[in-house]
Amino acid sequence: MKTIDDYNFNNKRALIRVDFNVPLDEDRKVTDANRIEAAKPTIIKILEDGGSVVLMSHLGRPKGKESKYSLQHISSKVSEVMGVEVKFVEDSIGEEVEKAANALQPGEILLLENLRFHEEETNGDEDFARNLSKLGDIYVNDAFGTAHRAHASTTVVAKFFEDKCFGYLLAKEIKSLDKVLNSTEKPVTAVLGGAKVSSKITVIENILDKIDHLIIGGGMTYTFIKAQGGHIGTSLVEDDKQELALEILKKAKEKGVEVHLPVDSIIADSFSEQASTQTESVDNIPDGWMGLDVGPETIRNFSNVIKNSKIILWNGPLGVFEMDTFAQGTIQLGQAIAEATKNGAFSLVGGGDSVAAVKKFGLEDKVSYVSTGGGAMLEMLEGKSLPGIEAIKN
Ligand SMILES: Nc1ncnc2c1ncn2[C@@H]1O[C@H](COP(=O)(O)OP(=O)(O)O)[C@@H](O)[C@H]1O
Ligand SMILES: O=C(OP(=O)(O)O)[C@H](O)COP(=O)(O)O
């Protein structure tokens, strides 16, 4: 496994894929810089070698050039964390970008605009990747959170480089997750919540062989509840995943995996901190209302399962924890996991927002391992090889 320790970057320009997909507030201020801090050791090593750095990342899932997803919003935070004034360029390919990259002096950092402003990024377009490759001498992948995406900057670009390697973060994540993969302790409990229903629901099917309990919460809940005939009002749902949800429940039963779904929800009449709220049975949400957190009975049930688990994997908040009104489920689940960890369980938390939640509620040091990747962590635990990792190995 080639890492940046195998290279001296003196007078070299590194093109680094980082995952700076960080949570932002309404004023587009970074609310959790964990993923930026996690990439710091790699960037600093290259600068200290006497090299320069071109950073590329995506932010969110923009449809075209949406200014709210500009990486300019995070540029000052990157400067602050690195202790170096970062230069920013308003695109990720093209003449202007190449000029800015060529002008970099040793010790300098250039941050590119959001890669996903070009649809060629997510399409894994070869020409786009070739254009990106012109920006550096050595390609470094340190974007663990995006290693499960076969995109131009995470995978395709690697083939245009003789010299390519893993950054410190990616190497550390691979090693740490391997440890969990090789563990034989039981029972294993996976907690899945959050909002990315379609990308994560498919993962569930594949981890069923590796777990004993499956706790479902957050936005993921309502696709399951609706599929079972429940009323979910205007809660987050992905209708085309209902059949898969039923299949998962059936398969789980066959495999002896206990599935724990919420029984009650904190519902709201709008997606807002000021909304009217109520506690309601999870399958009886009136029209015009949406479930934004799990209810008290659900929290008790989930905590009991957690208490008896030996390995706990958590990705996805149980509610819209960014708003205090809907944070209780996530807080109390986090506390139950911290308690179980104190009593000897191994707990692994991953995902941009999940880690932000854990940090916000002061639980970061009370869990065993915090991964920068959510979907990437889950896919690795499925036993899949991730395209971003394979591209460097080959
Ligand atoms: N019931 C819900 N309805 C809508 N959004 C939710 C709900 N529960 C949690 N969320 C949102 O899910 C988001 C995190 O989802 P996701 O990106 O899948 O997690 P992670 O980044 O940890 O992998 C949070 O911003 C949170 O507000
Ligand atoms: O935040 C991310 O993943 P996560 O929500 O699984 O932690 C990564 O930046 C990947 O983003 P994507 O799921 O839009 O490809």
XYZ file of C-alpha atoms and ligand atoms in Angstrom:
436
model
C 0.000 0.000 0.000
C 1.833 3.127 -1.212
C 1.396 6.128 1.038
C 2.796 9.630 0.911
C 5.655 8.424 3.120
C 6.986 6.677 0.007
C 7.513 10.035 -1.685
C 9.530 13.171 -1.181
C 7.526 16.113 -2.475
C 10.386 18.588 -2.686
C 9.615 20.862 -5.655
C 6.701 18.623 -6.602
C 3.072 19.614 -6.918
C 0.622 17.188 -5.321
C -2.917 16.925 -6.656
C -4.897 15.779 -3.624
C -8.490 14.531 -3.637
C -9.863 15.446 -0.224
C -13.398 15.103 1.131
C -14.249 18.608 2.284
C -17.971 17.860 2.093
C -18.562 19.497 5.465
C -21.778 20.689 7.103
C -22.556 24.411 6.608
C -25.149 26.582 8.320
C -27.622 28.908 6.591
C -24.970 31.641 6.357
C -22.680 29.087 4.695
C -20.323 28.946 7.673
C -18.629 25.617 8.391
C -20.274 24.078 11.465
C -17.909 21.127 11.771
C -14.365 21.134 10.367
C -13.562 17.517 11.202
C -12.997 16.460 7.595
C -10.712 19.450 6.976
C -8.690 18.741 10.122
C -8.480 15.061 9.164
C -6.673 15.946 5.914
C -4.176 18.250 7.618
C -1.344 15.742 8.307
C -1.156 14.831 4.606
C -1.134 18.437 3.442
C 1.430 19.527 6.025
C 3.803 16.648 5.217
C 3.820 17.693 1.548
C 4.384 21.364 2.351
C 7.164 20.504 4.809
C 8.866 18.387 2.146
C 9.052 21.580 0.060
C 6.134 20.790 -2.211
C 2.945 22.602 -3.164
C -0.637 21.367 -3.012
C -3.693 21.512 -5.253
C -6.813 20.494 -3.310
C -9.912 19.179 -5.049
C -13.212 18.225 -3.426
C -16.947 18.172 -3.891
C -19.452 19.848 -1.561
C -23.019 18.559 -1.333
C -24.942 17.315 -4.324
C -25.355 20.439 -6.505
C -27.425 20.447 -9.685
C -25.055 22.426 -11.896
C -23.348 25.550 -10.568
C -25.315 26.371 -7.430
C -23.457 29.107 -5.580
C -24.539 27.803 -2.191
C -22.321 24.785 -2.856
C -19.248 26.825 -3.815
C -16.052 25.726 -2.076
C -15.264 29.403 -1.667
C -17.462 29.208 1.457
C -14.953 26.912 3.133
C -11.746 28.473 1.827
C -11.114 30.623 4.924
C -11.709 27.628 7.223
C -9.138 25.622 5.231
C -6.639 28.503 5.619
C -7.326 28.633 9.357
C -6.871 24.891 9.875
C -3.721 24.629 7.730
C -2.192 27.852 9.043
C -1.469 28.860 5.445
C -3.430 31.371 3.335
C -5.156 29.190 0.739
C -5.589 30.461 -2.822
C -8.949 29.788 -4.455
C -9.731 29.366 -8.148
C -13.273 29.543 -9.530
C -13.251 26.324 -11.535
C -11.646 22.902 -11.379
C -10.372 22.543 -14.978
C -9.311 24.866 -17.803
C -6.661 27.397 -18.687
C -7.144 29.694 -15.692
C -6.946 26.778 -13.286
C -3.805 25.402 -14.938
C -2.212 28.854 -14.777
C -2.978 29.114 -11.063
C -1.602 25.624 -10.432
C 1.588 26.284 -12.428
C 2.187 29.494 -10.494
C 2.199 27.699 -7.117
C 5.423 28.014 -5.132
C 6.659 25.432 -2.598
C 4.621 25.803 0.585
C 1.513 27.099 -1.190
C -1.989 25.630 -1.397
C -4.570 26.074 -4.155
C -8.198 25.082 -3.573
C -10.318 24.304 -6.648
C -14.016 25.056 -7.064
C -16.552 22.273 -6.389
C -15.803 19.377 -8.754
C -19.510 18.532 -8.989
C -20.206 21.831 -10.778
C -19.219 19.673 -13.770
C -21.472 16.649 -14.255
C -18.428 14.935 -15.782
C -17.138 14.463 -12.236
C -19.878 12.095 -11.084
C -20.071 10.516 -14.562
C -16.429 9.505 -14.228
C -15.625 11.251 -17.525
C -12.151 10.459 -18.915
C -11.520 13.856 -20.535
C -12.475 15.668 -17.375
C -10.155 13.399 -15.383
C -7.342 13.969 -17.891
C -7.789 17.734 -17.493
C -7.632 17.396 -13.716
C -4.463 15.335 -14.007
C -2.650 18.291 -15.605
C -2.763 20.070 -12.256
C -0.206 17.983 -10.362
C 2.911 15.776 -10.595
C 1.777 13.224 -8.023
C -1.825 12.170 -7.305
C -2.764 11.655 -3.658
C -6.137 10.289 -2.602
C -7.056 11.204 0.973
C -10.827 11.339 0.503
C -12.019 8.332 2.463
C -15.589 9.691 2.687
C -15.816 9.556 -1.130
C -13.739 6.412 -1.748
C -16.912 4.440 -2.591
C -17.632 6.701 -5.571
C -16.130 5.812 -8.968
C -15.925 9.478 -9.933
C -13.431 11.291 -12.162
C -11.393 12.788 -9.296
C -11.540 9.774 -6.953
C -10.864 6.955 -9.397
C -10.494 7.731 -13.112
C -7.830 10.420 -12.650
C -5.431 7.896 -11.076
C -4.746 6.198 -14.392
C -3.102 9.345 -15.751
C -0.416 9.252 -13.056
C 2.708 7.129 -12.730
C 3.108 8.443 -9.186
C 0.046 7.995 -6.974
C -0.505 7.089 -3.359
C -2.813 7.173 -0.325
C -2.765 10.106 2.056
C -2.404 9.478 5.805
C -6.150 9.670 6.455
C -7.160 7.125 3.845
C -4.389 4.760 4.967
C -5.464 5.092 8.616
C -9.134 4.472 7.824
C -8.325 1.307 5.863
C -6.238 -0.063 8.734
C -8.797 0.759 11.434
C -11.760 -0.692 9.570
C -9.797 -3.859 8.793
C -9.576 -4.377 12.535
C -13.381 -4.354 12.865
C -13.771 -6.582 9.813
C -11.560 -9.191 11.426
C -13.253 -9.112 14.811
C -15.397 -12.086 15.879
C -17.148 -10.489 18.876
C -20.965 -10.629 19.050
C -23.661 -9.329 19.093
C -22.996 -6.809 16.348
C -25.492 -3.945 16.023
C -25.727 -1.525 13.113
C -27.603 1.758 13.536
C -28.624 3.436 10.292
C -30.322 6.802 10.053
C -29.746 10.048 8.206
C -31.162 11.368 4.981
C -29.351 9.560 2.156
C -31.944 6.813 1.921
C -31.295 5.515 -1.592
C -27.528 5.330 -1.304
C -27.605 3.570 2.042
C -30.631 1.299 1.883
C -28.874 -0.927 -0.651
C -25.985 -1.342 1.769
C -28.266 -2.772 4.455
C -29.033 -5.820 2.371
C -25.356 -6.638 2.160
C -24.420 -6.167 5.791
C -27.158 -8.485 7.042
C -24.690 -11.376 7.034
C -22.396 -9.507 9.394
C -24.824 -8.227 12.030
C -27.215 -9.503 14.690
C -29.303 -6.359 15.228
C -30.320 -3.623 12.823
C -31.609 -0.363 14.234
C -33.256 1.950 11.720
C -33.924 5.598 12.499
C -33.784 9.092 10.991
C -35.096 9.751 7.515
C -34.511 6.094 6.623
C -37.456 5.100 8.842
C -40.345 6.300 6.734
C -39.602 4.327 3.586
C -39.887 1.191 5.749
C -43.024 2.348 7.566
C -44.816 3.375 4.357
C -43.847 0.081 2.707
C -45.596 -1.692 5.592
C -48.754 0.327 5.006
C -48.216 3.041 7.636
C -49.230 6.712 7.295
C -46.154 8.929 7.220
C -47.607 12.338 6.277
C -44.946 14.405 4.495
C -41.968 12.637 6.088
C -38.881 11.992 3.968
C -39.516 8.952 1.787
C -38.112 7.297 -1.323
C -41.088 5.579 -2.880
C -39.095 3.541 -5.360
C -37.237 1.907 -2.472
C -40.343 0.548 -0.728
C -40.071 -2.872 -2.310
C -36.426 -3.104 -1.335
C -37.355 -2.128 2.220
C -39.810 -5.052 2.414
C -37.247 -7.394 0.940
C -34.716 -6.312 3.541
C -37.162 -7.036 6.350
C -37.861 -10.469 4.891
C -34.200 -11.305 4.397
C -33.333 -10.092 7.887
C -35.910 -12.475 9.309
C -34.519 -15.378 7.290
C -31.023 -14.625 8.488
C -32.061 -14.232 12.109
C -31.217 -10.509 12.238
C -33.488 -8.595 14.613
C -34.732 -5.369 13.039
C -35.672 -2.520 15.367
C -37.778 0.209 13.768
C -39.055 3.306 15.579
C -42.474 2.987 17.199
C -43.019 6.708 17.824
C -41.866 9.951 16.215
C -41.560 13.597 17.097
C -43.621 15.099 14.313
C -43.711 18.707 13.111
C -45.988 20.745 10.860
C -43.008 22.222 9.000
C -39.263 21.628 8.601
C -38.366 24.313 11.082
C -37.267 24.896 14.662
C -40.403 27.016 15.150
C -42.793 24.285 13.967
C -45.577 22.957 16.190
C -44.542 19.503 17.402
C -46.202 16.399 18.820
C -45.292 12.848 19.726
C -47.135 10.408 17.497
C -47.110 6.747 16.664
C -44.665 6.302 13.762
C -47.265 4.825 11.399
C -50.013 7.312 12.154
C -48.600 10.665 11.057
C -51.345 13.030 9.856
C -51.243 14.663 6.421
C -49.161 17.832 6.446
C -46.964 16.599 9.326
C -43.520 15.012 9.132
C -41.405 12.881 11.448
C -38.200 14.716 12.332
C -36.972 12.718 15.332
C -37.618 9.411 17.064
C -39.930 9.482 20.095
C -39.235 8.543 23.750
C -40.427 4.948 23.569
C -38.226 4.334 20.551
C -35.228 5.781 22.368
C -35.812 3.388 25.281
C -36.055 0.409 22.927
C -32.931 1.357 20.994
C -30.925 2.023 24.159
C -31.740 -1.467 25.447
C -30.407 -3.061 22.275
C -27.264 -0.929 22.392
C -26.625 -1.809 26.025
C -26.287 -5.489 25.152
C -24.160 -5.074 22.022
C -20.462 -5.836 21.773
C -19.800 -4.141 18.431
C -21.783 -1.061 17.400
C -21.651 0.583 13.975
C -23.436 3.894 13.654
C -24.090 5.931 10.545
C -26.783 8.563 10.217
C -28.386 10.753 12.910
C -31.759 9.595 14.301
C -33.326 12.978 13.718
C -32.689 16.497 12.440
C -30.160 17.059 15.237
C -29.089 20.427 13.811
C -32.315 21.806 15.363
C -32.497 21.431 19.159
C -36.154 20.424 19.004
C -35.293 17.293 17.017
C -31.945 16.388 18.591
C -33.012 14.198 21.534
C -33.012 10.886 19.670
C -29.487 11.410 18.373
C -28.219 12.674 21.747
C -29.645 9.772 23.712
C -28.542 7.155 21.213
C -25.047 8.686 21.364
C -25.123 8.522 25.149
C -26.237 4.882 25.099
C -23.364 4.063 22.726
C -20.912 5.931 24.971
C -22.165 3.954 27.980
C -21.855 0.628 26.148
C -18.330 1.600 25.078
C -17.413 2.348 28.685
C -18.626 -1.151 29.520
C -16.379 -2.789 26.943
C -18.170 -2.600 23.586
C -16.332 -1.412 20.470
C -18.159 1.464 18.791
C -17.548 2.851 15.354
C -19.228 6.060 14.178
C -18.932 7.331 10.618
C -20.323 9.914 8.237
C -19.977 13.665 7.839
C -23.142 14.558 9.758
C -22.941 11.701 12.259
C -19.469 12.795 13.319
C -20.634 16.417 13.488
C -23.432 15.221 15.813
C -21.079 13.203 17.998
C -18.797 16.219 18.329
C -21.635 18.650 18.933
C -22.851 16.543 21.854
C -19.381 15.990 23.345
C -19.249 12.247 22.661
C -16.256 12.136 20.341
C -13.888 10.758 22.977
C -16.469 8.342 24.339
C -16.730 6.151 21.253
C -13.985 3.795 20.084
C -13.395 5.029 16.548
C -14.664 7.947 14.492
C -14.489 7.511 10.724
C -14.754 10.391 8.260
C -16.794 8.188 5.928
C -20.429 7.136 6.278
C -21.379 5.380 3.045
C -17.713 4.515 2.439
C -17.397 2.944 5.891
C -20.562 0.883 5.367
C -19.460 -0.340 1.959
C -16.103 -1.337 3.354
C -17.793 -3.231 6.158
C -19.876 -5.023 3.522
C -16.562 -6.432 2.357
C -16.627 -4.498 -0.922
C -13.499 -3.095 -2.487
C -13.874 0.631 -2.917
C -13.086 2.117 -6.348
C -11.063 4.995 -4.871
C -8.831 2.524 -3.054
C -8.512 0.090 -5.960
C -7.456 2.889 -8.316
C -4.364 3.580 -6.209
C -3.517 -0.073 -5.617
C -3.610 -0.917 -9.347
N -36.406 12.292 10.017
C -35.590 12.996 9.241
N -36.054 13.721 8.205
C -35.222 14.451 7.429
N -33.892 14.508 7.602
C -33.365 13.814 8.623
C -34.165 13.022 9.487
N -33.368 12.454 10.410
C -32.115 12.864 10.132
N -32.097 13.694 9.073
C -30.930 14.402 8.475
O -29.995 13.503 7.962
C -28.798 14.217 7.739
C -27.601 13.293 7.742
O -27.783 12.255 6.819
P -26.569 11.487 6.089
O -25.873 12.381 5.144
O -27.158 10.235 5.531
O -25.594 11.137 7.319
P -23.987 11.078 7.380
O -23.451 12.362 6.764
O -23.645 10.941 8.799
O -23.605 9.880 6.555
C -28.752 15.280 8.822
O -28.510 16.527 8.228
C -30.139 15.202 9.481
O -30.734 16.462 9.679
O -20.615 12.997 2.957
C -20.303 12.001 2.325
O -20.793 10.770 2.608
P -21.601 10.379 3.972
O -22.883 11.195 4.021
O -21.881 8.931 3.750
O -20.714 10.626 5.133
C -19.291 12.014 1.204
O -18.775 13.306 1.018
C -19.877 11.448 -0.097
O -20.915 12.271 -0.565
P -22.012 11.661 -1.591
O -22.819 10.641 -0.832
O -22.841 12.846 -2.040
O -21.250 11.022 -2.730
